[in-house]
mmCIF file of C-alpha atoms in Angstrom:
data_model
loop_
_atom_site.group_PDB
_atom_site.id
_atom_site.type_symbol
_atom_site.label_atom_id
_atom_site.label_comp_id
_atom_site.label_asym_id
_atom_site.label_seq_id
_atom_site.Cartn_x
_atom_site.Cartn_y
_atom_site.Cartn_z
ATOM 1 C CA MET A 1 -12.181 12.175 -26.154
ATOM 2 C CA LEU A 2 -12.205 9.806 -23.159
ATOM 3 C CA ASP A 3 -13.727 6.845 -24.944
ATOM 4 C CA PHE A 4 -10.822 4.666 -23.786
ATOM 5 C CA ILE A 5 -12.350 5.071 -20.297
ATOM 6 C CA TYR A 6 -16.062 5.168 -21.170
ATOM 7 C CA ILE A 7 -16.107 2.033 -23.343
ATOM 8 C CA PRO A 8 -14.454 -0.387 -20.819
ATOM 9 C CA VAL A 9 -16.627 0.946 -17.983
ATOM 10 C CA SER A 10 -19.792 0.526 -20.049
ATOM 11 C CA TRP A 11 -18.861 -3.028 -21.030
ATOM 12 C CA ILE A 12 -18.225 -4.103 -17.419
ATOM 13 C CA LEU A 13 -21.564 -2.571 -16.428
ATOM 14 C CA TRP A 14 -23.220 -4.337 -19.382
ATOM 15 C CA VAL A 15 -21.853 -7.757 -18.364
ATOM 16 C CA TRP A 16 -23.082 -7.454 -14.784
ATOM 17 C CA HIS A 17 -26.493 -6.209 -15.949
ATOM 18 C CA LYS A 18 -26.846 -9.305 -18.129
ATOM 19 C CA VAL A 19 -25.992 -11.488 -15.114
ATOM 20 C CA PHE A 20 -28.414 -9.852 -12.674
ATOM 21 C CA GLY A 21 -30.993 -9.126 -15.385
ATOM 22 C CA ALA A 22 -31.227 -12.856 -16.063
ATOM 23 C CA LEU A 23 -31.959 -13.442 -12.357
ATOM 24 C CA LEU A 24 -34.170 -10.471 -11.473
ATOM 25 C CA GLY A 25 -35.416 -9.179 -14.813
ATOM 26 C CA ALA A 26 -33.814 -6.742 -17.262
ATOM 27 C CA ASP A 27 -36.017 -3.802 -16.204
ATOM 28 C CA ASN A 28 -35.612 -4.428 -12.468
ATOM 29 C CA GLY A 29 -34.078 -1.504 -10.585
ATOM 30 C CA PHE A 30 -32.168 -3.839 -8.249
ATOM 31 C CA ALA A 31 -30.562 -5.536 -11.266
ATOM 32 C CA TRP A 32 -29.180 -2.189 -12.421
ATOM 33 C CA ALA A 33 -28.174 -1.196 -8.870
ATOM 34 C CA LEU A 34 -26.303 -4.474 -8.338
ATOM 35 C CA SER A 35 -24.605 -3.989 -11.705
ATOM 36 C CA VAL A 36 -23.156 -0.710 -10.438
ATOM 37 C CA VAL A 37 -22.097 -2.297 -7.128
ATOM 38 C CA PHE A 38 -20.321 -5.194 -8.838
ATOM 39 C CA LEU A 39 -18.682 -2.806 -11.270
ATOM 40 C CA VAL A 40 -17.005 -1.308 -8.188
ATOM 41 C CA PHE A 41 -16.089 -4.741 -6.835
ATOM 42 C CA THR A 42 -14.554 -5.713 -10.194
ATOM 43 C CA LEU A 43 -12.382 -2.612 -10.205
ATOM 44 C CA ARG A 44 -11.286 -3.076 -6.595
ATOM 45 C CA LEU A 45 -10.445 -6.723 -7.204
ATOM 46 C CA ILE A 46 -8.196 -5.688 -10.095
ATOM 47 C CA LEU A 47 -6.543 -3.099 -7.848
ATOM 48 C CA TYR A 48 -6.058 -5.464 -4.885
ATOM 49 C CA LYS A 49 -2.320 -6.025 -5.400
ATOM 50 C CA PRO A 50 -1.599 -2.311 -5.983
ATOM 51 C CA PHE A 51 -3.554 -1.603 -2.784
ATOM 52 C CA VAL A 52 -1.329 -4.019 -0.825
ATOM 53 C CA LYS A 53 1.698 -2.294 -2.347
ATOM 54 C CA GLN A 54 0.219 1.051 -1.296
ATOM 55 C CA VAL A 55 -0.092 -0.121 2.320
ATOM 56 C CA ARG A 56 3.498 -1.385 2.358
ATOM 57 C CA THR A 57 4.680 1.871 0.762
ATOM 58 C CA THR A 58 2.865 3.900 3.424
ATOM 59 C CA ARG A 59 4.510 1.830 6.170
ATOM 60 C CA GLN A 60 7.909 2.299 4.569
ATOM 61 C CA MET A 61 7.263 6.035 4.411
ATOM 62 C CA GLN A 62 6.531 6.100 8.127
ATOM 63 C CA GLU A 63 9.666 4.103 8.927
ATOM 64 C CA LEU A 64 11.820 6.429 6.812
ATOM 65 C CA GLN A 65 10.485 9.600 8.438
ATOM 66 C CA PRO A 66 13.485 10.032 10.809
ATOM 67 C CA GLN A 67 15.942 9.705 7.908
ATOM 68 C CA ILE A 68 13.878 12.055 5.740
ATOM 69 C CA LYS A 69 13.841 14.660 8.525
ATOM 70 C CA ALA A 70 17.612 14.306 8.879
ATOM 71 C CA LEU A 71 18.035 14.936 5.143
ATOM 72 C CA GLN A 72 15.718 17.936 5.300
ATOM 73 C CA LYS A 73 17.714 19.347 8.186
ATOM 74 C CA LYS A 74 21.037 18.746 6.410
ATOM 75 C CA TYR A 75 20.094 19.799 2.854
ATOM 76 C CA GLY A 76 17.087 22.023 3.511
ATOM 77 C CA LYS A 77 18.562 24.972 1.600
ATOM 78 C CA ASP A 78 19.942 22.937 -1.308
ATOM 79 C CA LYS A 79 16.806 21.598 -3.016
ATOM 80 C CA GLN A 80 18.715 19.921 -5.840
ATOM 81 C CA ARG A 81 20.971 18.003 -3.461
ATOM 82 C CA MET A 82 17.953 17.211 -1.318
ATOM 83 C CA ALA A 83 16.172 15.640 -4.305
ATOM 84 C CA VAL A 84 19.247 13.556 -5.175
ATOM 85 C CA GLU A 85 19.629 12.282 -1.602
ATOM 86 C CA MET A 86 15.915 11.470 -1.408
ATOM 87 C CA GLN A 87 16.173 9.405 -4.603
ATOM 88 C CA LYS A 88 19.163 7.543 -3.153
ATOM 89 C CA LEU A 89 17.239 6.810 0.044
ATOM 90 C CA GLN A 90 14.194 5.585 -1.859
ATOM 91 C CA LYS A 91 16.309 3.400 -4.163
ATOM 92 C CA GLU A 92 18.229 1.950 -1.209
ATOM 93 C CA HIS A 93 15.017 0.838 0.534
ATOM 94 C CA GLY A 94 13.096 -0.090 -2.646
ATOM 95 C CA PHE A 95 10.582 2.692 -1.989
ATOM 96 C CA ASN A 96 8.315 3.855 -4.835
ATOM 97 C CA PRO A 97 6.046 6.833 -3.989
ATOM 98 C CA ILE A 98 3.966 6.328 -7.158
ATOM 99 C CA MET A 99 2.713 2.964 -5.862
ATOM 100 C CA GLY A 100 1.214 4.755 -2.872
ATOM 101 C CA CYS A 101 -1.030 6.806 -5.176
ATOM 102 C CA LEU A 102 -1.831 4.224 -7.851
ATOM 103 C CA PRO A 103 -5.103 2.820 -6.363
ATOM 104 C CA VAL A 104 -6.552 6.298 -5.874
ATOM 105 C CA LEU A 105 -5.407 7.453 -9.311
ATOM 106 C CA ALA A 106 -6.906 4.349 -10.942
ATOM 107 C CA GLN A 107 -10.300 4.850 -9.266
ATOM 108 C CA ALA A 108 -10.676 8.426 -10.464
ATOM 109 C CA PRO A 109 -11.057 7.550 -14.199
ATOM 110 C CA VAL A 110 -13.603 4.844 -13.345
ATOM 111 C CA PHE A 111 -15.631 7.322 -11.290
ATOM 112 C CA ILE A 112 -15.575 9.813 -14.173
ATOM 113 C CA GLY A 113 -16.378 7.089 -16.714
ATOM 114 C CA LEU A 114 -19.329 5.735 -14.723
ATOM 115 C CA PHE A 115 -20.700 9.235 -14.178
ATOM 116 C CA HIS A 116 -20.548 9.972 -17.913
ATOM 117 C CA VAL A 117 -22.038 6.622 -18.985
ATOM 118 C CA LEU A 118 -24.945 7.020 -16.543
ATOM 119 C CA ARG A 119 -25.663 10.550 -17.738
ATOM 120 C CA SER A 120 -25.531 9.365 -21.351
ATOM 121 C CA PHE A 121 -28.618 7.217 -20.800
ATOM 122 C CA ASN A 122 -30.520 10.502 -20.495
ATOM 123 C CA ARG A 123 -29.230 13.069 -23.013
ATOM 124 C CA THR A 124 -32.140 15.495 -22.733
ATOM 125 C CA GLY A 125 -30.194 18.023 -20.676
ATOM 126 C CA THR A 126 -28.352 21.059 -21.981
ATOM 127 C CA GLY A 127 -25.328 21.105 -19.660
ATOM 128 C CA ILE A 128 -21.783 19.945 -20.228
ATOM 129 C CA GLY A 129 -21.720 16.621 -22.091
ATOM 130 C CA GLN A 130 -25.450 16.760 -22.808
ATOM 131 C CA LEU A 131 -27.093 16.891 -26.242
ATOM 132 C CA GLY A 132 -30.460 18.488 -25.442
ATOM 133 C CA LEU A 133 -32.361 15.667 -27.172
ATOM 134 C CA ASP A 134 -36.094 15.177 -27.214
ATOM 135 C CA PRO A 135 -37.170 12.396 -24.762
ATOM 136 C CA GLU A 136 -38.583 10.304 -27.607
ATOM 137 C CA VAL A 137 -35.426 10.677 -29.696
ATOM 138 C CA ASN A 138 -33.289 9.868 -26.664
ATOM 139 C CA ARG A 139 -34.960 6.444 -26.379
ATOM 140 C CA THR A 140 -33.948 5.571 -29.965
ATOM 141 C CA LEU A 141 -30.172 5.971 -29.519
ATOM 142 C CA PRO A 142 -27.681 3.446 -28.072
ATOM 143 C CA ASN A 143 -25.192 4.282 -25.313
ATOM 144 C CA TYR A 144 -21.688 2.834 -25.803
ATOM 145 C CA ALA A 145 -21.978 -0.924 -25.012
ATOM 146 C CA PHE A 146 -25.768 -0.663 -24.469
ATOM 147 C CA ASP A 147 -28.170 -0.996 -27.370
ATOM 148 C CA VAL A 148 -31.552 0.757 -27.690
ATOM 149 C CA ALA A 149 -33.349 -1.966 -25.703
ATOM 150 C CA ASP A 150 -30.868 -1.582 -22.844
ATOM 151 C CA VAL A 151 -31.298 2.203 -22.856
ATOM 152 C CA ASN A 152 -35.081 1.850 -22.535
ATOM 153 C CA SER A 153 -34.632 -0.795 -19.836
ATOM 154 C CA PHE A 154 -32.423 1.549 -17.844
ATOM 155 C CA LEU A 155 -34.801 4.512 -18.155
ATOM 156 C CA ASP A 156 -37.772 2.396 -17.068
ATOM 157 C CA ALA A 157 -35.996 0.771 -14.095
ATOM 158 C CA ARG A 158 -36.868 2.038 -10.602
ATOM 159 C CA LEU A 159 -35.168 1.613 -7.248
ATOM 160 C CA PHE A 160 -37.895 2.141 -4.624
ATOM 161 C CA GLY A 161 -39.700 4.271 -7.218
ATOM 162 C CA ALA A 162 -36.697 6.410 -8.255
ATOM 163 C CA PRO A 163 -34.568 6.098 -11.435
ATOM 164 C CA ILE A 164 -30.964 5.284 -10.445
ATOM 165 C CA SER A 165 -29.528 7.936 -12.803
ATOM 166 C CA ALA A 166 -31.702 10.715 -11.288
ATOM 167 C CA TRP A 167 -30.484 13.165 -8.625
ATOM 168 C CA ILE A 168 -32.245 15.517 -6.211
ATOM 169 C CA THR A 169 -31.541 18.762 -8.063
ATOM 170 C CA MET A 170 -32.264 17.284 -11.511
ATOM 171 C CA PRO A 171 -34.274 19.733 -13.720
ATOM 172 C CA LYS A 172 -37.840 18.736 -14.563
ATOM 173 C CA SER A 173 -37.039 18.781 -18.291
ATOM 174 C CA GLN A 174 -34.627 15.892 -17.761
ATOM 175 C CA LEU A 175 -37.030 14.013 -15.471
ATOM 176 C CA ASP A 176 -39.469 13.864 -18.395
ATOM 177 C CA ALA A 177 -37.156 11.351 -20.111
ATOM 178 C CA PHE A 178 -38.030 8.720 -17.486
ATOM 179 C CA ALA A 179 -41.755 8.817 -18.258
ATOM 180 C CA ASN A 180 -43.183 5.909 -20.292
ATOM 181 C CA PRO A 181 -46.980 6.071 -20.738
ATOM 182 C CA GLU A 182 -47.027 2.684 -22.433
ATOM 183 C CA LEU A 183 -45.825 1.032 -19.209
ATOM 184 C CA GLY A 184 -47.811 3.381 -16.990
ATOM 185 C CA LEU A 185 -44.666 5.134 -15.726
ATOM 186 C CA GLY A 186 -45.078 8.838 -15.065
ATOM 187 C CA ILE A 187 -42.528 11.535 -14.257
ATOM 188 C CA PRO A 188 -40.760 10.530 -10.997
ATOM 189 C CA SER A 189 -41.377 12.750 -7.987
ATOM 190 C CA VAL A 190 -38.503 14.758 -6.531
ATOM 191 C CA TRP A 191 -39.486 13.592 -3.047
ATOM 192 C CA THR A 192 -39.179 9.981 -4.153
ATOM 193 C CA ILE A 193 -35.640 10.723 -5.335
ATOM 194 C CA VAL A 194 -34.910 12.482 -2.013
ATOM 195 C CA ALA A 195 -36.213 9.484 -0.047
ATOM 196 C CA VAL A 196 -33.741 7.200 -1.852
ATOM 197 C CA SER A 197 -30.797 9.601 -2.124
ATOM 198 C CA VAL A 198 -30.609 10.999 1.433
ATOM 199 C CA PRO A 199 -30.123 7.632 3.220
ATOM 200 C CA LEU A 200 -27.422 6.743 0.700
ATOM 201 C CA MET A 201 -25.758 10.116 1.302
ATOM 202 C CA ILE A 202 -25.739 9.563 5.066
ATOM 203 C CA ILE A 203 -24.407 6.005 4.735
ATOM 204 C CA ALA A 204 -21.711 7.192 2.304
ATOM 205 C CA ALA A 205 -20.638 9.988 4.693
ATOM 206 C CA ILE A 206 -20.460 7.633 7.685
ATOM 207 C CA ALA A 207 -18.551 5.024 5.673
ATOM 208 C CA THR A 208 -16.068 7.676 4.519
ATOM 209 C CA HIS A 209 -15.523 8.798 8.122
ATOM 210 C CA MET A 210 -15.068 5.227 9.395
ATOM 211 C CA ASN A 211 -12.496 4.416 6.714
ATOM 212 C CA SER A 212 -10.566 7.596 7.463
ATOM 213 C CA ARG A 213 -10.726 6.880 11.170
ATOM 214 C CA ALA A 214 -9.300 3.380 10.659
ATOM 215 C CA SER A 215 -6.466 4.779 8.533
ATOM 216 C CA VAL A 216 -5.578 7.478 11.068
ATOM 217 C CA ALA A 217 -5.572 4.948 13.917
ATOM 218 C CA ARG A 218 -2.899 2.909 12.111
ATOM 219 C CA GLN A 219 -0.519 5.831 11.662
ATOM 220 C CA SER A 220 2.674 5.917 13.708
ATOM 221 C CA GLU A 221 3.181 8.590 16.368
ATOM 222 C CA ALA A 222 5.846 10.313 14.269
ATOM 223 C CA ALA A 223 3.563 10.461 11.218
ATOM 224 C CA ALA A 224 0.591 11.712 13.242
ATOM 225 C CA ALA A 225 2.756 14.447 14.812
ATOM 226 C CA ASN A 226 3.665 15.807 11.373
ATOM 227 C CA PRO A 227 1.733 19.103 10.817
ATOM 228 C CA GLN A 228 0.884 18.207 7.209
ATOM 229 C CA SER A 229 -0.392 14.779 8.254
ATOM 230 C CA ALA A 230 -2.481 16.361 11.009
ATOM 231 C CA ILE A 231 -4.176 18.668 8.478
ATOM 232 C CA MET A 232 -4.844 15.789 6.050
ATOM 233 C CA ASN A 233 -6.253 13.682 8.881
ATOM 234 C CA LYS A 234 -8.760 16.385 9.805
ATOM 235 C CA LEU A 235 -9.792 16.772 6.171
ATOM 236 C CA ALA A 236 -10.279 13.017 5.801
ATOM 237 C CA LEU A 237 -12.155 12.643 9.096
ATOM 238 C CA TYR A 238 -14.560 15.565 8.837
ATOM 239 C CA VAL A 239 -14.361 17.637 5.625
ATOM 240 C CA PHE A 240 -14.642 14.775 3.113
ATOM 241 C CA PRO A 241 -17.662 13.139 4.832
ATOM 242 C CA LEU A 242 -19.403 16.511 5.053
ATOM 243 C CA GLY A 243 -18.585 17.035 1.380
ATOM 244 C CA VAL A 244 -20.501 13.863 0.516
ATOM 245 C CA LEU A 245 -23.531 15.239 2.347
ATOM 246 C CA ALA A 246 -23.212 18.676 0.755
ATOM 247 C CA PHE A 247 -22.679 17.549 -2.853
ATOM 248 C CA GLY A 248 -24.774 14.379 -2.699
ATOM 249 C CA ALA A 249 -27.774 16.358 -3.933
ATOM 250 C CA PHE A 250 -25.938 16.854 -7.251
ATOM 251 C CA LEU A 251 -24.948 13.199 -7.677
ATOM 252 C CA PRO A 252 -27.077 10.493 -9.351
ATOM 253 C CA ILE A 253 -28.356 7.681 -7.150
ATOM 254 C CA ALA A 254 -26.073 5.252 -9.003
ATOM 255 C CA ILE A 255 -23.010 7.349 -8.076
ATOM 256 C CA LEU A 256 -24.099 7.299 -4.422
ATOM 257 C CA LEU A 257 -24.366 3.501 -4.721
ATOM 258 C CA TYR A 258 -20.854 3.525 -6.172
ATOM 259 C CA TRP A 259 -19.629 5.577 -3.192
ATOM 260 C CA VAL A 260 -21.265 3.341 -0.587
ATOM 261 C CA SER A 261 -20.081 0.061 -2.143
ATOM 262 C CA ASN A 262 -16.567 1.439 -2.689
ATOM 263 C CA ASN A 263 -16.262 2.450 0.975
ATOM 264 C CA ALA A 264 -17.693 -0.874 2.134
ATOM 265 C CA TRP A 265 -15.083 -2.747 0.084
ATOM 266 C CA THR A 266 -12.313 -0.447 1.367
ATOM 267 C CA TYR A 267 -13.315 -0.994 4.995
ATOM 268 C CA GLY A 268 -13.235 -4.786 4.675
ATOM 269 C CA GLN A 269 -10.080 -4.819 2.554
ATOM 270 C CA GLN A 270 -8.196 -2.605 5.012
ATOM 271 C CA HIS A 271 -8.872 -4.973 7.914
ATOM 272 C CA LEU A 272 -7.873 -7.975 5.804
ATOM 273 C CA VAL A 273 -4.653 -6.486 4.394
ATOM 274 C CA PHE A 274 -3.504 -4.741 7.579
ATOM 275 C CA GLY A 275 -4.181 -7.893 9.595
ATOM 276 C CA LYS A 276 -2.098 -9.951 7.156
ATOM 277 C CA ILE A 277 0.793 -7.472 7.189
ATOM 278 C CA ASP A 278 0.706 -7.227 10.998
ATOM 279 C CA LYS A 279 1.021 -11.017 11.236
ATOM 280 C CA GLU A 280 3.960 -10.998 8.814
ATOM 281 C CA GLU A 281 5.765 -8.308 10.818
ATOM 282 C CA ALA A 282 5.055 -10.122 14.098
ATOM 283 C CA ALA A 283 6.507 -13.329 12.611
ATOM 284 C CA LYS A 284 9.650 -11.483 11.488
ATOM 285 C CA LYS A 285 10.105 -9.978 14.961
ATOM 286 C CA GLN A 286 9.677 -13.405 16.548
ATOM 287 C CA VAL A 287 12.321 -14.922 14.234
ATOM 288 C CA ALA A 288 14.751 -12.114 15.091
ATOM 289 C CA LEU A 289 14.045 -12.580 18.819
ATOM 290 C CA ASP A 290 14.608 -16.354 18.597
ATOM 291 C CA LYS A 291 17.891 -15.834 16.766
ATOM 292 C CA ARG A 292 19.023 -13.323 19.391
ATOM 293 C CA THR A 293 18.099 -15.769 22.154
ATOM 294 C CA GLU A 294 20.117 -18.565 20.512
ATOM 295 C CA ASN A 295 23.210 -16.350 20.222
ATOM 296 C CA ALA A 296 22.937 -15.094 23.812
ATOM 297 C CA PRO A 297 25.280 -16.696 26.484
ATOM 298 C CA LYS A 298 23.819 -19.434 28.654
ATOM 299 C CA PRO A 299 22.835 -18.573 32.252
ATOM 300 C CA GLY A 300 25.959 -18.435 34.463
ATOM 301 C CA ALA A 301 28.392 -18.437 31.524
ATOM 302 C CA LYS A 302 30.787 -15.549 31.071
ATOM 303 C CA PRO A 303 30.153 -13.835 27.724
ATOM 304 C CA MET A 304 33.037 -14.028 25.255
ATOM 305 C CA SER A 305 34.400 -10.636 24.396
ATOM 306 C CA LYS A 306 35.440 -10.115 20.821
ATOM 307 C CA PRO A 307 39.072 -8.924 20.345
ATOM 308 C CA LYS A 308 39.509 -5.425 19.047
ATOM 309 C CA PRO A 309 40.748 -5.031 15.469
ATOM 310 C CA GLY A 310 44.596 -4.972 15.417
ATOM 311 C CA ALA A 311 44.981 -6.068 19.050
ATOM 312 C CA ARG A 312 47.692 -8.668 19.843
ATOM 313 C CA PRO A 313 46.459 -11.907 21.426
ATOM 314 C CA LYS A 314 47.317 -12.407 25.084
ATOM 315 C CA LEU A 315 50.144 -14.886 25.833
ATOM 316 C CA SER A 316 49.595 -17.609 28.380
ATOM 317 C CA LYS A 317 51.737 -17.597 31.520
ATOM 318 C CA MET A 318 54.671 -20.088 31.335
ATOM 319 C CA THR A 319 57.419 -21.137 33.749
ATOM 320 C CA PRO A 320 61.042 -20.380 32.739
ATOM 321 C CA THR A 321 61.655 -24.089 32.114
ATOM 322 C CA GLU A 322 58.562 -24.349 29.895
ATOM 323 C CA SER A 323 59.617 -21.204 28.075
ATOM 324 C CA ALA A 324 63.080 -22.599 27.337
ATOM 325 C CA ALA A 325 61.609 -25.872 26.112
ATOM 326 C CA ASP A 326 59.206 -23.992 23.911
ATOM 327 C CA ASP A 327 62.127 -22.043 22.397
ATOM 328 C CA LEU A 328 63.924 -25.272 21.579
ATOM 329 C CA ASN A 329 60.804 -26.795 20.045
ATOM 330 C CA SER A 330 60.268 -23.755 17.864
ATOM 331 C CA ALA A 331 63.922 -23.931 16.722
ATOM 332 C CA GLY A 332 63.498 -27.528 15.609
ATOM 333 C CA GLY A 333 65.375 -29.086 18.556
ATOM 334 C CA SER A 334 62.581 -31.374 19.728
ATOM 335 C CA SER A 335 62.901 -35.103 19.082
ATOM 336 C CA ASP A 336 60.329 -37.776 18.373
ATOM 337 C CA SER A 337 58.353 -39.555 21.113
ATOM 338 C CA GLY A 338 58.526 -36.499 23.390
ATOM 339 C CA THR A 339 62.370 -36.787 24.020
ATOM 340 C CA THR A 340 64.062 -33.417 24.537
ATOM 341 C CA ALA A 341 67.425 -32.597 22.921
ATOM 342 C CA GLY A 342 70.349 -34.026 24.857
ATOM 343 C CA GLY A 343 68.143 -35.466 27.634
ATOM 344 C CA THR A 344 66.418 -38.652 28.627
ATOM 345 C CA ASN A 345 62.913 -39.578 27.624
ATOM 346 C CA GLY A 346 60.305 -37.696 29.688
ATOM 347 C CA SER A 347 62.892 -35.291 31.250
ATOM 348 C CA SER A 348 62.039 -31.616 31.360
ATOM 349 C CA SER A 349 65.696 -30.418 31.654
ATOM 350 C CA THR A 350 67.604 -28.970 28.682
ATOM 351 C CA ALA A 351 71.211 -29.695 27.569
ATOM 352 C CA PRO A 352 73.811 -26.877 27.753
ATOM 353 C CA LYS A 353 74.580 -25.168 24.520
ATOM 354 C CA PRO A 354 77.911 -26.260 22.900
ATOM 355 C CA ARG A 355 80.721 -23.677 22.778
ATOM 356 C CA PRO A 356 81.556 -22.289 19.325
ATOM 357 C CA GLN A 357 84.574 -23.910 17.494
ATOM 358 C CA ALA A 358 86.387 -20.603 17.158
ATOM 359 C CA ASN A 359 86.528 -20.139 20.946
ATOM 360 C CA ARG A 360 88.012 -23.640 21.483
ATOM 361 C CA SER A 361 90.979 -23.043 19.143
ATOM 362 C CA LYS A 362 91.689 -19.703 20.808
ATOM 363 C CA SER A 363 91.780 -21.234 24.284
ATOM 364 C CA LYS A 364 94.267 -23.949 23.163
ATOM 365 C CA ARG A 365 96.698 -21.307 21.852
ATOM 366 C CA LYS A 366 96.701 -19.514 25.224
ATOM 367 C CA ARG A 367 97.600 -22.709 27.091
ATOM 368 C CA ARG A 368 100.597 -23.251 24.847
#
């Protein structure tokens, strides 16, 4: 049903086993353990860019919190209008909530696929996904990308004496599948599995707590004050790490290796990505500050006030003589080379206006 997940996971694991098997030996437990670790690293390398997008999306979410609260306050009762306004806000800022969940969603199928592929090396159980096979028959069947020789190599491999697909609460009937009298390998002891599993469980729990602590420390004050965020922070800091300790007894050693290596990669990647983004934001702030400094008035200079929209510009103060000359110039009465109408060159006086012709004829009639 989920072969589209199981087959790619098994092939990646197969490739890394061939690499480390050539260096350490095909039946070496460390070769199989490193194959699981580098399966995780391969996945996380593929998801590096989506992880960076997730970090940027989380930062955008924190920056938009005041606007989101304002929308909730304004349209809290109208859920349909609230959804429309939220979509507008997200589109305006290029915010995609799905990108914030993509890395986590992509890791879940790999975790499920690895768990199933590891369990399929030993199909002697009778639980979900098990076939209840006889140990001898189990060694004659392939497992997805792994042929019969690879299946036997995996069952015979030991990590500090424990098979990497065994877990603490594994029934004895399933432990029998790891026995190989021809190679002198007996049924592995439960205490041997405990000795390998418990340290990995503790390391996985601590790594989970440290990653959660680093994420919480980078949250803004507004995001941390949110009641829902506060609850999620407590779950991530304390409940999830304790869950690793509580359920680690039901997880194969290889899954615990997956958990430890995944958290180790996350811890290093967070510091790298957050450091890079912090530098980018600091550079942007510095550019904005430099631009503001360039536009600021020089020391001792009076800042220029911008005129209000629609306001008339102030007229400069002029003497009556200058005002009259300006009127003549605007009416087209000025002459070339700075000579005023009816005056000498360089004179500031103005000539009297001529009387209208109609008035002259009227005055002559009165004299007669």
